[in-house]
Tab-separated table of C-alpha atoms and ligand atoms in Angstrom:
chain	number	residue	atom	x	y	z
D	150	UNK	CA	8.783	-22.369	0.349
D	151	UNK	CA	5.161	-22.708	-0.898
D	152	UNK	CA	3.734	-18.844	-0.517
D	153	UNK	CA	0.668	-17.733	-0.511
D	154	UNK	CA	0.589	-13.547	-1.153
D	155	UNK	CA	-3.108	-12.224	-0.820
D	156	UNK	CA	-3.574	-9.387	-1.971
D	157	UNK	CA	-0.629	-10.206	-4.575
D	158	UNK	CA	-2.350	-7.923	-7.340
D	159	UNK	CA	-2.850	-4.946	-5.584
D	160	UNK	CA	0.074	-2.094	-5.773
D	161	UNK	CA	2.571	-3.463	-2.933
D	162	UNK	CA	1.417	-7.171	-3.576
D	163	UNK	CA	2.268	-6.941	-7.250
D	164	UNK	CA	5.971	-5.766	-6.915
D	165	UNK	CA	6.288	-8.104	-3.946
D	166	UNK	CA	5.561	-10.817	-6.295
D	167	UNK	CA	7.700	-9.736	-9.381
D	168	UNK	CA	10.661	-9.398	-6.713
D	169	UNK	CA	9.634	-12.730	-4.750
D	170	UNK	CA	10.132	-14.877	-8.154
D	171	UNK	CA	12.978	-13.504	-9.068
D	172	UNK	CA	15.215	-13.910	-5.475
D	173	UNK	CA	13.533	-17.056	-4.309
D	174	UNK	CA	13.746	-19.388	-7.671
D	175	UNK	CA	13.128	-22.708	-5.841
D	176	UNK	CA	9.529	-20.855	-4.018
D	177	UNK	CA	6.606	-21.369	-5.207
D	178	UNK	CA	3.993	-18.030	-5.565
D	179	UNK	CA	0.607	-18.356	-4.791
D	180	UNK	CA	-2.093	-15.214	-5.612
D	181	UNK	CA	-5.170	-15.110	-3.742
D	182	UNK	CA	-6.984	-11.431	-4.373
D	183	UNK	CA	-10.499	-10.094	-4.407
D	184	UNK	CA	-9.770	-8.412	-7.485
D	185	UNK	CA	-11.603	-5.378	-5.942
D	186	UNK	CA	-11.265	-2.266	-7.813
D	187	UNK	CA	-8.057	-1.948	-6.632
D	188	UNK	CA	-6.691	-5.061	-7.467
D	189	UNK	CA	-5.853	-6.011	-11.524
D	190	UNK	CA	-5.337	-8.993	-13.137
D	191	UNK	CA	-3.165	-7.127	-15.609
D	192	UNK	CA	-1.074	-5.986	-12.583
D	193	UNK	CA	0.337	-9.143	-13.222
D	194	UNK	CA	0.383	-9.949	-16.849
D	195	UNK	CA	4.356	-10.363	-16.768
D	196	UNK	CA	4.243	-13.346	-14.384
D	197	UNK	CA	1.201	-15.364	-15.389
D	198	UNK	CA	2.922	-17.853	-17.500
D	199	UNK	CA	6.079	-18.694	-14.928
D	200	UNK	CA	5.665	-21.926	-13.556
D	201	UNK	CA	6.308	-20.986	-10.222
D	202	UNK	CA	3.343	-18.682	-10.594
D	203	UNK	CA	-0.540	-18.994	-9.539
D	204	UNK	CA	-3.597	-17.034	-9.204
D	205	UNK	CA	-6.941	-17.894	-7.279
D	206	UNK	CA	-9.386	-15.340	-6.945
D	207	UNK	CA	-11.085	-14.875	-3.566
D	208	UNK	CA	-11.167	-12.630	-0.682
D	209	UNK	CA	-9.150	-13.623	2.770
D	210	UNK	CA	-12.150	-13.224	4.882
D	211	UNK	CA	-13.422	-16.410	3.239
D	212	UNK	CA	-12.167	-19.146	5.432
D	213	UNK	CA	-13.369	-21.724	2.455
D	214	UNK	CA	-11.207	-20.530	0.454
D	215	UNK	CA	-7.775	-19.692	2.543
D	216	UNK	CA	-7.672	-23.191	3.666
D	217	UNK	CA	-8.632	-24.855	0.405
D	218	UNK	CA	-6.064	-23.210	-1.420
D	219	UNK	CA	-3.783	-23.645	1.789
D	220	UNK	CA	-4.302	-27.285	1.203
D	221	UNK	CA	-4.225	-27.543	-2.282
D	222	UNK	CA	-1.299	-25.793	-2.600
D	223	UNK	CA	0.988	-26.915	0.440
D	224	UNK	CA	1.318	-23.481	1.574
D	225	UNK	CA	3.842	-22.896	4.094
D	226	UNK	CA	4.025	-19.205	4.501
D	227	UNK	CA	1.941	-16.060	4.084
D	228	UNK	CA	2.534	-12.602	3.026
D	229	UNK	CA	-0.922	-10.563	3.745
D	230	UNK	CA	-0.876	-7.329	1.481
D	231	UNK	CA	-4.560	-7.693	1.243
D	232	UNK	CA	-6.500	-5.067	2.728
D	233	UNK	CA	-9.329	-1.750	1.979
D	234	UNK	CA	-5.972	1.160	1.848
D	235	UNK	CA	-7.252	4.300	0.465
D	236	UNK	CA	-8.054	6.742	4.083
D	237	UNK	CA	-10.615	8.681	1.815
D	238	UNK	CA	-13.019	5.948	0.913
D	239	UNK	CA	-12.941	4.981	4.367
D	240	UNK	CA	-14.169	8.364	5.586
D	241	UNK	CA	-16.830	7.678	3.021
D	242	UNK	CA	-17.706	4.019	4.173
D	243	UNK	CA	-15.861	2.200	6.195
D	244	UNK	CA	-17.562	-0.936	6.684
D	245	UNK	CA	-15.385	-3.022	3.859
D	246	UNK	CA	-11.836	-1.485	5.957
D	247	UNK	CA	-13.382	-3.520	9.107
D	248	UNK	CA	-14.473	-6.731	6.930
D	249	UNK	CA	-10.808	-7.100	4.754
D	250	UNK	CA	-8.258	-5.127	7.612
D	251	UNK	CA	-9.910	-6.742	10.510
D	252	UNK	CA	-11.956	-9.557	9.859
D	253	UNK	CA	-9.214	-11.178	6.832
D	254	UNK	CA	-6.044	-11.081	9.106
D	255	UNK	CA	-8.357	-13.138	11.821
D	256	UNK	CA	-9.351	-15.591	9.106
D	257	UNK	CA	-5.275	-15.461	8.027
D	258	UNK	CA	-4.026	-16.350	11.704
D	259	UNK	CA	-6.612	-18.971	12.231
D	260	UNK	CA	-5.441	-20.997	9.233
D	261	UNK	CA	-1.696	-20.061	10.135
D	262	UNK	CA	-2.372	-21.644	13.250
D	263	UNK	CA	-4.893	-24.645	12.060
D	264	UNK	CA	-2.472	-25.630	8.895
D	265	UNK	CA	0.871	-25.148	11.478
D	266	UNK	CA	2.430	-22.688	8.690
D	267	UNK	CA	5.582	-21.964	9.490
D	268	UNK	CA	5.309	-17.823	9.519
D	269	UNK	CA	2.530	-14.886	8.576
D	270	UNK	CA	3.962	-11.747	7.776
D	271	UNK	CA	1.221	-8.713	7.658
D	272	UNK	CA	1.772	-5.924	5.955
D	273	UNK	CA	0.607	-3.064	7.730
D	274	UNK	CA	0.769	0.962	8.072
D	275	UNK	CA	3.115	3.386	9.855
D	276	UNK	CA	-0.283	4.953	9.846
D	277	UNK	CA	-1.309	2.805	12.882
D	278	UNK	CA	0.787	5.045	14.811
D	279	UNK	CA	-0.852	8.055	13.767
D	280	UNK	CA	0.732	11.529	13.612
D	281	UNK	CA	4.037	12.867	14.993
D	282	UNK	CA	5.130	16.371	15.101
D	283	UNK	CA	9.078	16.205	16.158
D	284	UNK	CA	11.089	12.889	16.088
D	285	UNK	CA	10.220	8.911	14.227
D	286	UNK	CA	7.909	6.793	15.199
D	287	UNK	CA	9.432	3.492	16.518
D	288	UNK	CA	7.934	-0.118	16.833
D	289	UNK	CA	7.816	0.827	20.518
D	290	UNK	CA	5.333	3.605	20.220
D	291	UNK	CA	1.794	3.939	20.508
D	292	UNK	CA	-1.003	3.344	18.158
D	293	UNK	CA	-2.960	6.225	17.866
D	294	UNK	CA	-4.591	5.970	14.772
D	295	UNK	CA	-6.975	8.769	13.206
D	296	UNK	CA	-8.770	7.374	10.197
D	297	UNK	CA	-11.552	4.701	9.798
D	298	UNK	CA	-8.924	3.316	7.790
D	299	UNK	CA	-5.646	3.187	9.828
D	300	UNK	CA	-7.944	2.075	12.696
D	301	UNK	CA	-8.967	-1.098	10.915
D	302	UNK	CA	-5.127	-2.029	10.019
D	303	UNK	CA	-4.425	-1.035	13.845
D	304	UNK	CA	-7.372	-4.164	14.603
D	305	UNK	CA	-5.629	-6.288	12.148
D	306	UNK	CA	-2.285	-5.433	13.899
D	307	UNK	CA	-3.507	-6.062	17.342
D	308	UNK	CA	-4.760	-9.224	16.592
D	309	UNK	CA	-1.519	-10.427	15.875
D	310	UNK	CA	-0.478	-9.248	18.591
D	311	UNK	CA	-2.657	-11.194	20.588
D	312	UNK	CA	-2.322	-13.991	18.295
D	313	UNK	CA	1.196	-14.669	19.290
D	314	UNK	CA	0.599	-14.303	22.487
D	315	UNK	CA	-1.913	-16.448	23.379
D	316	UNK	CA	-1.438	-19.287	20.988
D	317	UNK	CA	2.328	-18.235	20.026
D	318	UNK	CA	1.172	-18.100	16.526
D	319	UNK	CA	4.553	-17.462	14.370
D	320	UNK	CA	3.092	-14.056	12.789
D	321	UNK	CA	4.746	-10.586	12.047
D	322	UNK	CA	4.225	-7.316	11.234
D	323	UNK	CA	5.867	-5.053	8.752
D	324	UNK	CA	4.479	-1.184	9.020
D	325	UNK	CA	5.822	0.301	5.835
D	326	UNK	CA	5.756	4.095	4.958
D	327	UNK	CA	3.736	6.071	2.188
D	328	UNK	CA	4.412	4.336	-1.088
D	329	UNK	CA	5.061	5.090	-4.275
D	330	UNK	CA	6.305	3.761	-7.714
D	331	UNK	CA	5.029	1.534	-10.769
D	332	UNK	CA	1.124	-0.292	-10.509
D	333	UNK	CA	-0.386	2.418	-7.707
D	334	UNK	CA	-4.250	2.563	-8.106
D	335	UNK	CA	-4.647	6.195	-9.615
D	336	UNK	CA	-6.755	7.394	-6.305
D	337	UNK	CA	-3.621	8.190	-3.927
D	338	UNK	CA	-1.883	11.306	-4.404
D	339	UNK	CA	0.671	10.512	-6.612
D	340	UNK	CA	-0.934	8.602	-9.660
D	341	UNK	CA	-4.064	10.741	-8.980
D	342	UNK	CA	-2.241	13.783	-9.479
D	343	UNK	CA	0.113	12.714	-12.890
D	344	UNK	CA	-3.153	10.928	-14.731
D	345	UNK	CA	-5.125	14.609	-13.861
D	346	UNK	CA	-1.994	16.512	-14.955
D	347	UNK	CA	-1.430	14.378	-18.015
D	348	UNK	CA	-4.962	15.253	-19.346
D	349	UNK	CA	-4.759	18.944	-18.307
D	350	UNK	CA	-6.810	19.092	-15.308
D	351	UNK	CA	-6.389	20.009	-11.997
D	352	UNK	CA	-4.916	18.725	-8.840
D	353	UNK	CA	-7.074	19.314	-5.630
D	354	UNK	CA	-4.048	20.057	-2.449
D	355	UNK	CA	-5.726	19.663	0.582
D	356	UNK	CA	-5.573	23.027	2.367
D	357	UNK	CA	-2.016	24.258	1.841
D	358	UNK	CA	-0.244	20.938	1.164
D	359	UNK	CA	1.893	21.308	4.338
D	360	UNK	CA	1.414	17.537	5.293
D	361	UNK	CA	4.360	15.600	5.364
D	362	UNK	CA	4.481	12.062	4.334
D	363	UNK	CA	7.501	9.580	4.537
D	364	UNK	CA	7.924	8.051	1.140
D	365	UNK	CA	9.218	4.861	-0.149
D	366	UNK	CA	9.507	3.516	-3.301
D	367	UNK	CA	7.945	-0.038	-4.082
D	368	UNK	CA	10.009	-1.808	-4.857
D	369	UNK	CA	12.385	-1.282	-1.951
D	370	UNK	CA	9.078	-1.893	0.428
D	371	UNK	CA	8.775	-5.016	-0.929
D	372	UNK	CA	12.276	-5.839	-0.671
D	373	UNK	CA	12.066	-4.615	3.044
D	374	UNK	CA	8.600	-7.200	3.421
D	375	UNK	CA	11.008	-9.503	2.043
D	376	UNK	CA	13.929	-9.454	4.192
D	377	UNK	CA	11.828	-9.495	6.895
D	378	UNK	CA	9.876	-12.785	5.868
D	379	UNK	CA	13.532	-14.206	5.726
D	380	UNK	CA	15.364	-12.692	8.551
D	381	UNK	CA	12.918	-11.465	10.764
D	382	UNK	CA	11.762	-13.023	13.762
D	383	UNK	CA	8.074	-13.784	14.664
D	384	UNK	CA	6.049	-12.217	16.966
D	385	UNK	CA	8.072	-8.303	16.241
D	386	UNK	CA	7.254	-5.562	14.557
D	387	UNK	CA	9.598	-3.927	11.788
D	388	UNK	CA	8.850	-0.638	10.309
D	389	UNK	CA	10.133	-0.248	6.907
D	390	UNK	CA	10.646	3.547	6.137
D	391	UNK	CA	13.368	5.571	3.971
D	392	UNK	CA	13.691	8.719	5.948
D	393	UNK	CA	12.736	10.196	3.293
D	394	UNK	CA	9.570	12.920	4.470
D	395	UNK	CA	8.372	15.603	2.141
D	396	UNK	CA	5.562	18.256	2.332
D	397	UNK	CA	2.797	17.217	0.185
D	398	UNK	CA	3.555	21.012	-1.943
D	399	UNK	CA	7.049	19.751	-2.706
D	400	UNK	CA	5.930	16.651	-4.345
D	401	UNK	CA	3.507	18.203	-6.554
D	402	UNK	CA	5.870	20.815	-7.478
D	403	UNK	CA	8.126	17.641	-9.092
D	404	UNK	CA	4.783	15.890	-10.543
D	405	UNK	CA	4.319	19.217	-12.225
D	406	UNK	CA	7.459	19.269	-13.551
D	407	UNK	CA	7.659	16.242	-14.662
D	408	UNK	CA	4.367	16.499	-16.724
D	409	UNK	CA	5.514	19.695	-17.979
D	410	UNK	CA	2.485	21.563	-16.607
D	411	UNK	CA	2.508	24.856	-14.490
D	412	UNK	CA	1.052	25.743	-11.088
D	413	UNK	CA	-1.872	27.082	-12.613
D	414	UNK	CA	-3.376	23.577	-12.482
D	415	UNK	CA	-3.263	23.274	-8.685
D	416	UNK	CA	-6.660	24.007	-7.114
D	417	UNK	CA	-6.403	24.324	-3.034
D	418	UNK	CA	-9.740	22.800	-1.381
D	419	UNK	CA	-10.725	22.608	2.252
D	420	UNK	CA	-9.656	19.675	3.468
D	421	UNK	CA	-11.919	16.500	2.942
D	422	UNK	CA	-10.135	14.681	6.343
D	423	UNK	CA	-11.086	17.339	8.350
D	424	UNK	CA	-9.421	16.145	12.217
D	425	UNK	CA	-7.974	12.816	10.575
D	426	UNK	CA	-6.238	14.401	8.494
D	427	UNK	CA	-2.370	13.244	10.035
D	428	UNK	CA	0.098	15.811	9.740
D	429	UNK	CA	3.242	14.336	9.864
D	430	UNK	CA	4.280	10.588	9.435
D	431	UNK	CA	7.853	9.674	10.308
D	432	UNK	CA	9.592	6.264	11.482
D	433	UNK	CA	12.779	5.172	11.972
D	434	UNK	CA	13.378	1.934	10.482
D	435	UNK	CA	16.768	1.225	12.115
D	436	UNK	CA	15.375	-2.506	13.807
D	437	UNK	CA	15.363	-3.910	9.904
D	438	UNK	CA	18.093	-1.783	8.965
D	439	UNK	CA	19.911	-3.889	11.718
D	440	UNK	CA	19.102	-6.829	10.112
D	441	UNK	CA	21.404	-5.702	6.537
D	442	UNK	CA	17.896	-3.836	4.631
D	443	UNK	CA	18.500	-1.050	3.052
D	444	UNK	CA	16.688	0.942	0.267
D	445	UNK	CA	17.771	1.801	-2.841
D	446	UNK	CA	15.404	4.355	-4.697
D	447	UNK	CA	16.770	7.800	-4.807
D	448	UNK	CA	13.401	9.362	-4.049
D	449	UNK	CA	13.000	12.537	-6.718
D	450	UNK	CA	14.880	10.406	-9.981
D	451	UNK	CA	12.645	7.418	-8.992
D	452	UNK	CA	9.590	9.472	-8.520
D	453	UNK	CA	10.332	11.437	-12.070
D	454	UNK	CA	10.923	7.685	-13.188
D	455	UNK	CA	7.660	6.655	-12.069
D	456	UNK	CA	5.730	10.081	-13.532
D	457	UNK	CA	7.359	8.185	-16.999
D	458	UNK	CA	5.866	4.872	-16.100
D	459	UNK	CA	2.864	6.267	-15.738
D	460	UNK	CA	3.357	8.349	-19.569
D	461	UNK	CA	3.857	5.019	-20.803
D	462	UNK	CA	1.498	2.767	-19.231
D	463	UNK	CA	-1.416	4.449	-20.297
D	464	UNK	CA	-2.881	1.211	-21.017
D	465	UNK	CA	-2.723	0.154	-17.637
D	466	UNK	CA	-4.248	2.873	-15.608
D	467	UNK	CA	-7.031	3.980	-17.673
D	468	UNK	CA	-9.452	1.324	-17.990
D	469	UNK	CA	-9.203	1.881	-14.446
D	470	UNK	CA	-10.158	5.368	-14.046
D	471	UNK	CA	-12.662	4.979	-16.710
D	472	UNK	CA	-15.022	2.624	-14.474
D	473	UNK	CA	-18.681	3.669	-13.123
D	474	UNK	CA	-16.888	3.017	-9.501
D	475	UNK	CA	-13.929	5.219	-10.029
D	476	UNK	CA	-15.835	7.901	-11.449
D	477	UNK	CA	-18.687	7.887	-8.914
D	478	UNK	CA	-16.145	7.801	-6.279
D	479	UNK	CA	-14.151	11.165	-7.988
D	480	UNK	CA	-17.912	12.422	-8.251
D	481	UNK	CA	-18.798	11.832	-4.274
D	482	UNK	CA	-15.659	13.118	-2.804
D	483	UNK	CA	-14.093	15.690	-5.126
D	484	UNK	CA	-17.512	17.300	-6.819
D	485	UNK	CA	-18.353	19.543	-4.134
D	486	UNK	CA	-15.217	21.266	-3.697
D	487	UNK	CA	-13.655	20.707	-7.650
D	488	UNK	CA	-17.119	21.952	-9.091
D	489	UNK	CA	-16.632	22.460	-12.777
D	490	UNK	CA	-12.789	21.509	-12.915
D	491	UNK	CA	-14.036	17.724	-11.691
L	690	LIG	P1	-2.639	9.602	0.094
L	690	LIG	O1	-1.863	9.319	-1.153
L	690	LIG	O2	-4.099	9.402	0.050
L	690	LIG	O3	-1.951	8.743	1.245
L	690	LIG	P2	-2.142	8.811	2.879
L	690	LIG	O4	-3.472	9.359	3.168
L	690	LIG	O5	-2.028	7.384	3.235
L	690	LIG	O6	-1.008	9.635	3.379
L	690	LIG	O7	-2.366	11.102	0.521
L	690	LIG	C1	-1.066	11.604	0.703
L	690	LIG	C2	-1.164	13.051	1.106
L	690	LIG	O8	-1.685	13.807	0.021
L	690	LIG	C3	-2.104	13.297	2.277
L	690	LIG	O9	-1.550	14.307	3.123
L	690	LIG	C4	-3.374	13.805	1.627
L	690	LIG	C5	-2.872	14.515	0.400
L	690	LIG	N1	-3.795	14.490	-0.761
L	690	LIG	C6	-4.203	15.682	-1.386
L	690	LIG	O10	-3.791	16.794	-1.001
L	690	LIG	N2	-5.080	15.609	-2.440
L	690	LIG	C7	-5.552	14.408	-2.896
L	690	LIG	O11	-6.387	14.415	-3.846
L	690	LIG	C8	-5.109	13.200	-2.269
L	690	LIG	C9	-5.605	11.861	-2.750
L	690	LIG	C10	-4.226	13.295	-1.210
């Protein structure tokens, strides 16, 4: 298996790869990523020398470079984590969600179909789906989506769709749940809330915190991405989800803990999502269950064990928070309502 992972050092793509190496050892790994500010060459410091190992920089909306590095490289399968992910930038500008979620998985398909690969797995969202007050989400229900953001992963999703449909194209979709663990870009609520906490300043809850999000640890969504590239079958969608759903308040009150700072620090703003702001996300996973995936990551010790990660990778995450981009972003979305605790 020759296979190519864009997006490969973002967050999910990063584990995926680290996990991919070690349970395929005849595969080769091939790294295309923009290296956008969410992607890090460092991410991937502990797999740059293995020979099974390569990196090309680039973004997958660049036909040029998908197929030369599809035919350099004899590439015979593709993982797509590569994609715009953070729902607050996108209420801020969405145009890069359309050109990377949309306009990349069309440029991915046509060279899966061109090059005859032999599958395309995209990663995508249970976000797609939208909100759900009572019950899970299955790979049978509508997408509703809500956000600038899920609605560009939706297009990418429905163009697989299509794409296996009309020219039987042998793509799939995973639609994984809210993610945490090792390498997350300090914007999402978990790192964003433990690097604030660790320096003593304080968290912004939107509104009360009563969202609930499903979570799943990394690691065990990459493992479900990769039991699905394996044992899945094209053309379906798989949801990969650890019934696992937690009001936003309840995971702060263990990042908190964890850090070993009080409630004191927790500032309550009016919410910045406004109607897009989903409510609940919840899936059952049960279709890739079926197929013998399971996760592993209890999710409060591996969270606490991820608030440590974060303690002791200090020199990961902050050049990255230190960057005229990451601060202008903080700046434009949190200044008004943080004021002088920015
Ligand atoms: P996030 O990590 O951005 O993921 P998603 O939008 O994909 O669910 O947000 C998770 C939840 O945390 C969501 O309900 C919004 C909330 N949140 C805050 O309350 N404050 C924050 O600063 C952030 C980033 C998120």
């Amino acid at each position: 298996m020759h296979l190519l992972v864009t997006g490969g050092a973002g967050f999910i793509g990063s584990n995926f790869v680290r996990l991919a190496l070690q349970h395929l050892p005849d595969a080769r790994v091939i790294v295309l990523d923009a290296l956008t500010y969410a992607g890090n060459l460092s991410t991937l410091n502990d797999v740059s020398s293995n020979p099974h190992f390569r990196f090309y920089p680039g973004k997958i909306q660049d036909p040029v470079v998908v197929e030369g590095i599809i035919k350099a490289e004899g590439i015979t399968h593709i993982v797509n984590f590569a994609a715009e992910s953070h729902n607050d930038r996108s209420i801020l500008h969405a145009g890069s969600f359309i050109e990377t979620d949309v306009l990349g998985v069309y440029v991915l398909l046509e060279a899966t179909r061109k090059f005859k690969l032999e599958r395309m797995l995209h990663v995508s969202t249970d976000e797609v789906y939208g909100s759900i007050d009572e019950g899970h989400f299955t790979e049978q229900s509508p997408i509703e989506p809500n956000t600038p953001y899920s609605a560009s992963k939706a297009g990418g999703d429905l163009q697989i769709r299509a794409h296996v449909k009309a020219f039987g194209t042998p793509a799939l979709i995973t639609r994984g749940g809210n993610t945490y663990g090792p390498y997350q870009f300090p914007e999402k609520l978990i790192p964003f809330f433990v690097t604030r906490l660790m320096d003593g300043k304080k968290v912004p809850v939107y509104g009360e915190g009563n969202q609930v999000r499903e979570w799943i640890h990394a690691m065990d969504h990459a493992g479900g991405v990769l039991h699905t590239l394996l044992h899945g079958e094209p053309g379906q969608v798989y949801n990969v989800g650890d019934v696992n759903e937690r009001p936003n308040h309840e995971v702060v009150k263990i990042l908190l803990e964890e850090t070993g700072r009080d409630e004191s620090l927790i500032k309550r703003i009016p919410d910045p999502r406004k109607g897009a702001h989903d409510k609940r996300y919840s899936m059952s996973a049960d279709k890739l269950r079926g197929l013998g995936w399971a996760p592993t990551h209890p999710f409060e010790e591996s969270l606490r064990a991820t608030v440590r990660w974060y303690r002791d990778r200090q020199d990961w995450w902050r050049p990255l928070i230190s960057t005229d981009d990451f601060q202008a972003f903080i700046a434009r979305f949190y200044g008004p309502s943080l004021g002088e605790d920015l």
